[in-house]
PDB file of C-alpha atoms in Angstrom:
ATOM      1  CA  UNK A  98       0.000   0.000   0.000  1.00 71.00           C
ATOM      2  CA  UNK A  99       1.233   3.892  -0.502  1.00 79.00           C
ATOM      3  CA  UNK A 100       2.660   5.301   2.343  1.00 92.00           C
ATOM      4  CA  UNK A 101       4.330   8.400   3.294  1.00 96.00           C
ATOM      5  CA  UNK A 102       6.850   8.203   6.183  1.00 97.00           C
ATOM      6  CA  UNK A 103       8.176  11.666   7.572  1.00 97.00           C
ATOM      7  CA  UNK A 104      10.898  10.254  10.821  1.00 96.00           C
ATOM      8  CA  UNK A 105      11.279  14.188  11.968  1.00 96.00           C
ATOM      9  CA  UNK A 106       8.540  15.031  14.173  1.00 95.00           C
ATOM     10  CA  UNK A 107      10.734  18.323  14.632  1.00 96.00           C
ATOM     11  CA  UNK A 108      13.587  20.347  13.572  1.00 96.00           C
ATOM     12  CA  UNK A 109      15.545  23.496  14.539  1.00 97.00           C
ATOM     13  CA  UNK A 110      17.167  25.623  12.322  1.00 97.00           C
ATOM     14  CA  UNK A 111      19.143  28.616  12.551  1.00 97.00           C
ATOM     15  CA  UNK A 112      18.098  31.632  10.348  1.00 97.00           C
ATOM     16  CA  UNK A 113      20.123  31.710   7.319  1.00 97.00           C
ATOM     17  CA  UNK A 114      21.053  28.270   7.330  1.00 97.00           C
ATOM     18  CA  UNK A 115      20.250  25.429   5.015  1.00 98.00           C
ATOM     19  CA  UNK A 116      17.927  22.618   6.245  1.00 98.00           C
ATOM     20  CA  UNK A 117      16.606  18.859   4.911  1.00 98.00           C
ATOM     21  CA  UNK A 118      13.329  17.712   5.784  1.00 98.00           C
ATOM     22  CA  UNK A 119      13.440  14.039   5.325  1.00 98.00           C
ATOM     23  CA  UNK A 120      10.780  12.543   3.226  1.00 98.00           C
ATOM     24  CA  UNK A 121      10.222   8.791   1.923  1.00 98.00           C
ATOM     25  CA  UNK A 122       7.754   7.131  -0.078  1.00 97.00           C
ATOM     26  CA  UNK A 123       6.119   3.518  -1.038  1.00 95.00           C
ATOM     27  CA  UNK A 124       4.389   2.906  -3.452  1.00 91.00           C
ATOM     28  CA  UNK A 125       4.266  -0.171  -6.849  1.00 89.00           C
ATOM     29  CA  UNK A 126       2.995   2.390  -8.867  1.00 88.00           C
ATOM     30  CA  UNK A 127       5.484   4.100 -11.899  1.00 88.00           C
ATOM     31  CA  UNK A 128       3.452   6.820 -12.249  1.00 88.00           C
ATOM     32  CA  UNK A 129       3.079   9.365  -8.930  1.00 91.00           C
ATOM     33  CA  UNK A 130       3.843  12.953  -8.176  1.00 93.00           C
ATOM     34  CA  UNK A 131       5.282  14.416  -4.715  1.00 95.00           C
ATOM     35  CA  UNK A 132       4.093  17.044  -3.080  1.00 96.00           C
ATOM     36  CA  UNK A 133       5.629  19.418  -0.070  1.00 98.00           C
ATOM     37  CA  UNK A 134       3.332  22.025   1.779  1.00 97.00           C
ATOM     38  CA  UNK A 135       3.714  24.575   4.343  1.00 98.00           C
ATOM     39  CA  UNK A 136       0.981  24.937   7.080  1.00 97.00           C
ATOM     40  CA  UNK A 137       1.888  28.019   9.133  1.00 96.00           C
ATOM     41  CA  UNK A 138      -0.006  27.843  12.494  1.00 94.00           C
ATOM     42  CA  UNK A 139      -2.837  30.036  10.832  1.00 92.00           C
ATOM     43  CA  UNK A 140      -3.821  26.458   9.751  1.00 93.00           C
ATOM     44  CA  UNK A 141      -3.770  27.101   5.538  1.00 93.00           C
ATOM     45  CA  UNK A 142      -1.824  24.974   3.064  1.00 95.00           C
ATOM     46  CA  UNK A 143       0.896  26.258   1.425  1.00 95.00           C
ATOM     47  CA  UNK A 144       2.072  24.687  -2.032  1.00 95.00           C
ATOM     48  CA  UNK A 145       5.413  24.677  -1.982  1.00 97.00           C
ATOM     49  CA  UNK A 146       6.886  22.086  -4.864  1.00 96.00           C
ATOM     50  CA  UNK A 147       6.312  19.415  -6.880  1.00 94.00           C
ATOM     51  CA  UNK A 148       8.066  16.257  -8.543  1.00 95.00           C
ATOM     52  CA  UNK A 149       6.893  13.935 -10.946  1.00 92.00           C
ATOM     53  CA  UNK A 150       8.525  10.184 -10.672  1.00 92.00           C
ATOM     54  CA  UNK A 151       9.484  10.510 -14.373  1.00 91.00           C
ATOM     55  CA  UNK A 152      11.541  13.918 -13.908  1.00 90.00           C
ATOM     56  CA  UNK A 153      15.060  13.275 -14.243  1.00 88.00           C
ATOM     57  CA  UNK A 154      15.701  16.647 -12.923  1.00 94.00           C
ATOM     58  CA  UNK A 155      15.423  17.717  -9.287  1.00 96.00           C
ATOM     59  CA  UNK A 156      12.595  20.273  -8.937  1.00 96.00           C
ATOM     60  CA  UNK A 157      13.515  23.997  -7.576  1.00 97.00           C
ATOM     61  CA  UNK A 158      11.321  26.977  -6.293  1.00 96.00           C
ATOM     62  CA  UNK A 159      12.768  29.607  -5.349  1.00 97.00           C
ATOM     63  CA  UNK A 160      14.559  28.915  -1.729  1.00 98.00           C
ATOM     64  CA  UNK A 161      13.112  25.051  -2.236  1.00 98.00           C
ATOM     65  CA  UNK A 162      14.626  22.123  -3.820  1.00 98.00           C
ATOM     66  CA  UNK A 163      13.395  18.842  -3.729  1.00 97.00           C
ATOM     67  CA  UNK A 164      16.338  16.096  -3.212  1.00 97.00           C
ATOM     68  CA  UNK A 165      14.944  13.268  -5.559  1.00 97.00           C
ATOM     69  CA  UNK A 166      15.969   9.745  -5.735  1.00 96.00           C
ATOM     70  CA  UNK A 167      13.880   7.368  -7.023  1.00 95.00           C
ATOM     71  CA  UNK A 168      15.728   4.258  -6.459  1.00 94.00           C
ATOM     72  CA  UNK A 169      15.764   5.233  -2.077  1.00 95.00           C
ATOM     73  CA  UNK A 170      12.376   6.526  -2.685  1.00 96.00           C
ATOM     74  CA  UNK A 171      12.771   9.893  -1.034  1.00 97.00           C
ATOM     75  CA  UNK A 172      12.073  13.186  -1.461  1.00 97.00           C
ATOM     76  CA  UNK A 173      13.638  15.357   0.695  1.00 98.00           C
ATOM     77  CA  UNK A 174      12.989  19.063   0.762  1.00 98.00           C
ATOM     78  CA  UNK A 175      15.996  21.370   1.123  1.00 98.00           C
ATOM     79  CA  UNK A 176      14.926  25.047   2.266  1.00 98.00           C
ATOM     80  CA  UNK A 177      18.226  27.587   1.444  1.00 97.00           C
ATOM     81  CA  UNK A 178      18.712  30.542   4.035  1.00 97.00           C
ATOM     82  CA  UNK A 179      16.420  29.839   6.087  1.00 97.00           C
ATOM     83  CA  UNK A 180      14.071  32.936   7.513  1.00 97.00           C
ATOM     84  CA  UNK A 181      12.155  33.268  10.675  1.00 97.00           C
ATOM     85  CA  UNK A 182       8.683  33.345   8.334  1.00 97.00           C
ATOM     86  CA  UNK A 183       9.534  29.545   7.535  1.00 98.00           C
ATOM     87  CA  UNK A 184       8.853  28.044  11.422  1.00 98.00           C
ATOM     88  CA  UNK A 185       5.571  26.257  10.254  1.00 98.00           C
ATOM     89  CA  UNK A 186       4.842  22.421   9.937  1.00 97.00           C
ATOM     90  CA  UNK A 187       6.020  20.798   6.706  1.00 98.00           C
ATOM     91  CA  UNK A 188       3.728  17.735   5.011  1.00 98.00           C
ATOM     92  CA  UNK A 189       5.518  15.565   2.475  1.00 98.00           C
ATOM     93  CA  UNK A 190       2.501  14.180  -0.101  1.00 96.00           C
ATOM     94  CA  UNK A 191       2.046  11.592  -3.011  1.00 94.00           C
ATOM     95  CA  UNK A 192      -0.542  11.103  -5.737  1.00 91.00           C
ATOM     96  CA  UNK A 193      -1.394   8.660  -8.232  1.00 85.00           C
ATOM     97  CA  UNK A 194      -2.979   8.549 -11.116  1.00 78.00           C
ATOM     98  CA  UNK A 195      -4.777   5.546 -10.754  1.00 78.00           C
ATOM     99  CA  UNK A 196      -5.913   6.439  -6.985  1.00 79.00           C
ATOM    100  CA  UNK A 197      -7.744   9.830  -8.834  1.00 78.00           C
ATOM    101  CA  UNK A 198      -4.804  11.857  -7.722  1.00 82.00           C
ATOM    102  CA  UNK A 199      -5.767  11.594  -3.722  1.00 88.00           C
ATOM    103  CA  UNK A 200      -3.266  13.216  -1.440  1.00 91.00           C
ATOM    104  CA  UNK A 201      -1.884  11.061   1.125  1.00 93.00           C
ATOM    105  CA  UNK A 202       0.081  13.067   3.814  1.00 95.00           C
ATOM    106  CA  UNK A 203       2.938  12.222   6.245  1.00 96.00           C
ATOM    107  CA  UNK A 204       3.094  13.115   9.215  1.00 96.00           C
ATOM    108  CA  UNK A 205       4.888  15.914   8.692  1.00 97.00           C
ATOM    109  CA  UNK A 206       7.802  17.687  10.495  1.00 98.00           C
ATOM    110  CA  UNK A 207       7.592  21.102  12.516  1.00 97.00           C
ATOM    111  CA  UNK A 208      10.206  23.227  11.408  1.00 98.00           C
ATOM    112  CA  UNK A 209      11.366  26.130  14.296  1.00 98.00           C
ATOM    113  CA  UNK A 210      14.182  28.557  12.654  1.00 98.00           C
ATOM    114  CA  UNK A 211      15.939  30.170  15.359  1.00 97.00           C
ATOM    115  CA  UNK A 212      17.244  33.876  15.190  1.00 95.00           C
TER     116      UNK A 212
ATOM    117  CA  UNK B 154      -0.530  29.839  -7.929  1.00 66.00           C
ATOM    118  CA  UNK B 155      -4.381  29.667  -7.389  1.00 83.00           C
ATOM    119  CA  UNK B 156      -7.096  30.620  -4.910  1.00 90.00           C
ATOM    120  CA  UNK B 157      -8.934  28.659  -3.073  1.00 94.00           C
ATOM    121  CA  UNK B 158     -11.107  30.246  -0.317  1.00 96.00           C
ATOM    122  CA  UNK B 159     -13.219  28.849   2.621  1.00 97.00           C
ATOM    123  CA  UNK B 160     -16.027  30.184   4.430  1.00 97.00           C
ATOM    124  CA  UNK B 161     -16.127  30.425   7.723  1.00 97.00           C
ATOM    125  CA  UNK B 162     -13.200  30.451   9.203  1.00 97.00           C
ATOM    126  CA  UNK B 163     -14.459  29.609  12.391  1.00 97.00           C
ATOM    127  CA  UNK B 164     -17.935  28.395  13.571  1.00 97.00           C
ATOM    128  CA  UNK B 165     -19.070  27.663  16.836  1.00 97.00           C
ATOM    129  CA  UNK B 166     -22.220  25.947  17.113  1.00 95.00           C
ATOM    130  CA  UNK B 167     -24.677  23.769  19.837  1.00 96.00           C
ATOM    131  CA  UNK B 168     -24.519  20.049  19.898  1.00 96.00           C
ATOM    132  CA  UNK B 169     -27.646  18.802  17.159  1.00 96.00           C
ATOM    133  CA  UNK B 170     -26.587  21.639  15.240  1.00 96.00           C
ATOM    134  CA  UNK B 171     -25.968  21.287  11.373  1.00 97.00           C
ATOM    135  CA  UNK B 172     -22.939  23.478   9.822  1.00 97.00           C
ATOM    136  CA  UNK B 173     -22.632  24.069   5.988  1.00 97.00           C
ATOM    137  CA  UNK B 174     -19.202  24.870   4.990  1.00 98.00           C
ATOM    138  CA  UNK B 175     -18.315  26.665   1.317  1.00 97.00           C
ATOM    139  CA  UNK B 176     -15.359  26.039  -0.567  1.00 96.00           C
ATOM    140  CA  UNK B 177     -14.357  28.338  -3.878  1.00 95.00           C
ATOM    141  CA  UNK B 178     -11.971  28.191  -6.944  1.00 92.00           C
ATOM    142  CA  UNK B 179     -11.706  32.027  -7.327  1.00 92.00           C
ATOM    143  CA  UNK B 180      -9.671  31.919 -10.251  1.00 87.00           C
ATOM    144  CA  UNK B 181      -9.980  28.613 -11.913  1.00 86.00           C
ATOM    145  CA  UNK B 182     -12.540  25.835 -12.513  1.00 87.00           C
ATOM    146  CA  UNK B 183     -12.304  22.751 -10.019  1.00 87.00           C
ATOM    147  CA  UNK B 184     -12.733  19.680 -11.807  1.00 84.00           C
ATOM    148  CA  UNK B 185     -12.467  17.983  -8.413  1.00 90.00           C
ATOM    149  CA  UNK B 186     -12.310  19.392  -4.777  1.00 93.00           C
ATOM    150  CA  UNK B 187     -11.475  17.235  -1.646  1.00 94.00           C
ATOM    151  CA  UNK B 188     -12.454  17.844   2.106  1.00 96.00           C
ATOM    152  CA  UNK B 189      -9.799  16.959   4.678  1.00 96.00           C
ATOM    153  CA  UNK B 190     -10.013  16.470   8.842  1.00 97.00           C
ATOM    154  CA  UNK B 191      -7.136  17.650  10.480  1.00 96.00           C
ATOM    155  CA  UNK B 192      -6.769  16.708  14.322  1.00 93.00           C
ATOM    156  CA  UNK B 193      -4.274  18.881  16.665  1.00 90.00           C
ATOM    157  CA  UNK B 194      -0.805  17.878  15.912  1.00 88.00           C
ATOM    158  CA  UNK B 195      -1.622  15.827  13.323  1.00 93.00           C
ATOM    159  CA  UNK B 196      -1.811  15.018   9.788  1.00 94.00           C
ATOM    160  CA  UNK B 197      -4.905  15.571   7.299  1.00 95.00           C
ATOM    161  CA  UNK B 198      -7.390  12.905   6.844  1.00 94.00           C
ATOM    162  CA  UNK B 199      -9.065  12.647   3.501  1.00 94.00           C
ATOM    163  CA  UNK B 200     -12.634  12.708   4.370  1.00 96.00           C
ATOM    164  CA  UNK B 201     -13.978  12.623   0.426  1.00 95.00           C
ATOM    165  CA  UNK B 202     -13.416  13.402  -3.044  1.00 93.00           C
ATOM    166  CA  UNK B 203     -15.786  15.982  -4.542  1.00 90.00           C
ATOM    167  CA  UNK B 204     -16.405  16.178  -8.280  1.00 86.00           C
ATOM    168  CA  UNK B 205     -18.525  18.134  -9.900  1.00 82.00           C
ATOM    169  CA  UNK B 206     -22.044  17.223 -11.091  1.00 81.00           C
ATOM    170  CA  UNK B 207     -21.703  13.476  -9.701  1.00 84.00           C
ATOM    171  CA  UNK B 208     -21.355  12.094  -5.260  1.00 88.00           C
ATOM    172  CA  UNK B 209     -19.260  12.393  -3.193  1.00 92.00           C
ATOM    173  CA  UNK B 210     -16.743   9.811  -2.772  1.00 93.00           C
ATOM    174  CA  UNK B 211     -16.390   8.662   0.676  1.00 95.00           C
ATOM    175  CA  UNK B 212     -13.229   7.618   2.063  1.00 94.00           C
ATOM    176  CA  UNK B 213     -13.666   4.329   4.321  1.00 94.00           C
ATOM    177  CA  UNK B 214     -15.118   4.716   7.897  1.00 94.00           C
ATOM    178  CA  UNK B 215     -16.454   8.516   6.716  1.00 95.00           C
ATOM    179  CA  UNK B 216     -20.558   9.085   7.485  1.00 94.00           C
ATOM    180  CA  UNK B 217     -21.928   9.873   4.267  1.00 92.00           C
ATOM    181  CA  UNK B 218     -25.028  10.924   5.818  1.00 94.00           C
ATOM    182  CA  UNK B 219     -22.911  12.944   8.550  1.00 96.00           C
ATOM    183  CA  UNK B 220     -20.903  14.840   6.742  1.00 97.00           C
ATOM    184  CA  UNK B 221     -22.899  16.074   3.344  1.00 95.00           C
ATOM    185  CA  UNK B 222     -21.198  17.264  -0.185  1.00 94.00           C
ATOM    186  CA  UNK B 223     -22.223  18.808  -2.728  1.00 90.00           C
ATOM    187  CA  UNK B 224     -20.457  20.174  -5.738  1.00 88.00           C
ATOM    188  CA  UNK B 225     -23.162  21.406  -7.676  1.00 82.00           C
ATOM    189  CA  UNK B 226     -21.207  24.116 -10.006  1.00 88.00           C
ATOM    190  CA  UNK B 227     -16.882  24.252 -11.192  1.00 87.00           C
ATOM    191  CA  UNK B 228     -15.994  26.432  -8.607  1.00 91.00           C
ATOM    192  CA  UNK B 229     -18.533  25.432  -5.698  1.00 93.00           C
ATOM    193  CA  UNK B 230     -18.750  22.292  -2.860  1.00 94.00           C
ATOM    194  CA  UNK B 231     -19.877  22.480   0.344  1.00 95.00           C
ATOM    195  CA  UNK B 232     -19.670  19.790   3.534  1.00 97.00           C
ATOM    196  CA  UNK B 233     -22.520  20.075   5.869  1.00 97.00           C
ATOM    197  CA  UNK B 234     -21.998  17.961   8.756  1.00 97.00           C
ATOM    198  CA  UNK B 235     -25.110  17.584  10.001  1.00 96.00           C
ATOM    199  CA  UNK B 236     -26.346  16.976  13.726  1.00 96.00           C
ATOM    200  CA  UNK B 237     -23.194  18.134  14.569  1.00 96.00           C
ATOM    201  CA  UNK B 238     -21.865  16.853  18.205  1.00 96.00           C
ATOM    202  CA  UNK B 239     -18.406  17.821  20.397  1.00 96.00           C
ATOM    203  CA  UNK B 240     -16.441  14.822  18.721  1.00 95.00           C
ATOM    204  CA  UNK B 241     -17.065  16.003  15.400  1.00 96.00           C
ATOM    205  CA  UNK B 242     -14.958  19.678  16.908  1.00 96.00           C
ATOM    206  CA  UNK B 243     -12.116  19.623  14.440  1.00 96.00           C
ATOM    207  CA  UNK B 244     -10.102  21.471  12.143  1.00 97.00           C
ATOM    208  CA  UNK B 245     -11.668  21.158   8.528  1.00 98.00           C
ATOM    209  CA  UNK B 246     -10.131  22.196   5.035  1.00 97.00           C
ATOM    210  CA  UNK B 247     -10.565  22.068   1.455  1.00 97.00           C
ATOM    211  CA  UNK B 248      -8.377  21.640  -1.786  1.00 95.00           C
ATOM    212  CA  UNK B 249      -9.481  22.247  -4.861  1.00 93.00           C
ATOM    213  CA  UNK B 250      -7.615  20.763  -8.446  1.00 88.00           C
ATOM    214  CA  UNK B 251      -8.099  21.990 -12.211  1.00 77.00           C
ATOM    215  CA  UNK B 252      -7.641  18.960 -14.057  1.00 66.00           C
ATOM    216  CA  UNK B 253      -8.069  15.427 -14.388  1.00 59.00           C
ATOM    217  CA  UNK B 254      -5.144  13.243 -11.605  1.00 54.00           C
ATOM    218  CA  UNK B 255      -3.017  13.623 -13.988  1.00 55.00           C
ATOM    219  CA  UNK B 256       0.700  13.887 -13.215  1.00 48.00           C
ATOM    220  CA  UNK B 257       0.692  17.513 -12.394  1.00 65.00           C
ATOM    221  CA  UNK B 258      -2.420  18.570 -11.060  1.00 76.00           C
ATOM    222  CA  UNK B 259      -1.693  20.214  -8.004  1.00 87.00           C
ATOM    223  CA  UNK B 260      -4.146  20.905  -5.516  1.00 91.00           C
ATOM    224  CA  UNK B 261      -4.431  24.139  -3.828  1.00 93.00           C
ATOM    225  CA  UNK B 262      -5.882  24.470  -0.157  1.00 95.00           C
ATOM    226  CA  UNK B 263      -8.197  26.918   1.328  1.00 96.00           C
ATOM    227  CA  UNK B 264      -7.726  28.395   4.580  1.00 96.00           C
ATOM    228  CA  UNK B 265      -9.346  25.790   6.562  1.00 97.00           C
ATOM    229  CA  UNK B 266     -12.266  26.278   9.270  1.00 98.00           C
ATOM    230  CA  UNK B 267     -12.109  25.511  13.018  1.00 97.00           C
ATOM    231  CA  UNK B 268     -15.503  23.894  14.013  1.00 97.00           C
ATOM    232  CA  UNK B 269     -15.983  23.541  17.676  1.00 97.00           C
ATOM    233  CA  UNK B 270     -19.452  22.201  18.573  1.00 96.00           C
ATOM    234  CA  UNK B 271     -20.591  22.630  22.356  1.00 95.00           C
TER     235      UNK B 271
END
C-alpha cells in the first residue's frame, strides 16, 4: 500500500542556514507525483513544490529544492537561508494517477528557525 | 498559484446543530475538490473526493449521511456535517484541483475552518 513516512517530528534551524526535511515514499505504482506544503499555524496549506517520478531533474522553487531519488524513494525538501517566516509544519505528499490523484500526507515535520 | 477560499473560518455551534461549509476556486474551474479532517498535531485525513455534477466519494469509515457534499457548479462544494456533536470539533479544510489526476495537477488548499461544537 502507498505510504508516506516523515521520521522528523521536529527540527531546529538557525536563520540563514540550510535545512533537509526528510521525506520517503512507497508505493508499486510508476506513475506518482510528490508534493511538499507549508501549514503556518494560521492552519492554511501552502504549495510549496512538486516532482513527478518521471523527472530526471530535481525540482527547484525559489529557496526550495526537492532532493529526488527514485531508487531510495525519497524526497527530501531542502529550504536555502532559512528565515524566521519559515517556522511552520512541513507535510511531504504523493498522488497517483490511478488512486484519482488523492493526497496522502505524512506526518509531517515542525520546522522552528531560530534567530 | 491559485485561490482557493473557505467560508467560515471559524464556527461555533450547539450540539444537534448542522454546519454548511463553502469552498471556492476564485480563479480557476475545479474539476475535483477534496475535504480533509485535520486533528491537533496531526496530519490531514481525507474525508472525500468531490467532483462536480456526480457524489461524493467517501473515504472508508467517513458518514456519508454525517458529513454532506455537494459540488453542484466548477468552482462550488460544500460539507454540511449535520447533527453536529463535540467529537465532530475539528479542524476542517478544502483543496481544490483543475484537471483530471493527472501527473501535475496540483491541488491548492483553502484556509481551513475551526468547528468547535458545544
Amino acid at each position: 500500500a502507498q505510504k508516506i513516512t516523515q521520521t522528523q517530528p521536529g527540527m531546529f534551524v538557525q536563520e540563514k542556514e540550510a535545512v533537509t526535511l526528510d521525506c520517503t515514499y512507497d508505493t508499486s505504482d510508476q506513475s506518482y507525483g510528490l508534493f511538499w506544503y507549508k501549514q503556518p499555524s494560521s492552519g492554511e496549506m501552502i504549495f510549496l513544490i512538486y516532482q513527478g517520478s518521471y523527472d530526471e531533474q530535481n525540482a527547484t522553487e525559489g529557496r526550495y529544492s526537492l532532493n529526488f531519488q527514485k531508487a531510495r524513494k525519497s524526497a527530501n525538501l531542502v529550504i536555502s537561508a532559512s528565515q524566521l517566516g519559515d517556522s511552520a509544519m512541513y507535510f511531504c505528499a504523493m498522488s497517483q494517477v490511478n488512486q484519482g490523484g488523492k493526497l496522502i500526507f505524512g506526518q509531517g515535520t515542525e520546522l522552528s528557525v531560530k534567530p | 498559484g491559485a485561490v482557493v477560499s473557505q467560508h467560515p473560518s471559524r464556527v461555533i455551534c450547539k450540539s444537534g446543530t448542522s454546519v454548511k461549509i463553502e469552498c471556492r476556486s476564485l480563479d480557476f474551474q475545479a474539476t475535483t475538490m477534496f475535504w480533509y479532517r485535520q486533528f491537533p498535531k496531526q496530519s490531514l485525513m481525507l474525508m472525500a473526493t468531490s467532483n462536480e455534477g456526480s457524489k461524493a466519494t467517501y473515504e472508508q469509515g467517513v458518514e456519508k449521511d454525517k458529513f454532506l457534499i455537494n459540488h453542484a457548479s466548477l468552482t462550488l462544494s460544500t460539507l454540511t456535517v449535520t447533527s453536529a456533536h463535540p467529537e465532530d470539533s475539528s479542524f476542517y479544510i478544502c483543496s481544490a484541483r483543475e484537471g483530471l489526476a493527472g501527473s501535475k495537477n496540483i491541488q491548492y488548499f483553502g484556509a481551513g475552518t475551526r468547528l468547535s461544537v458545544l
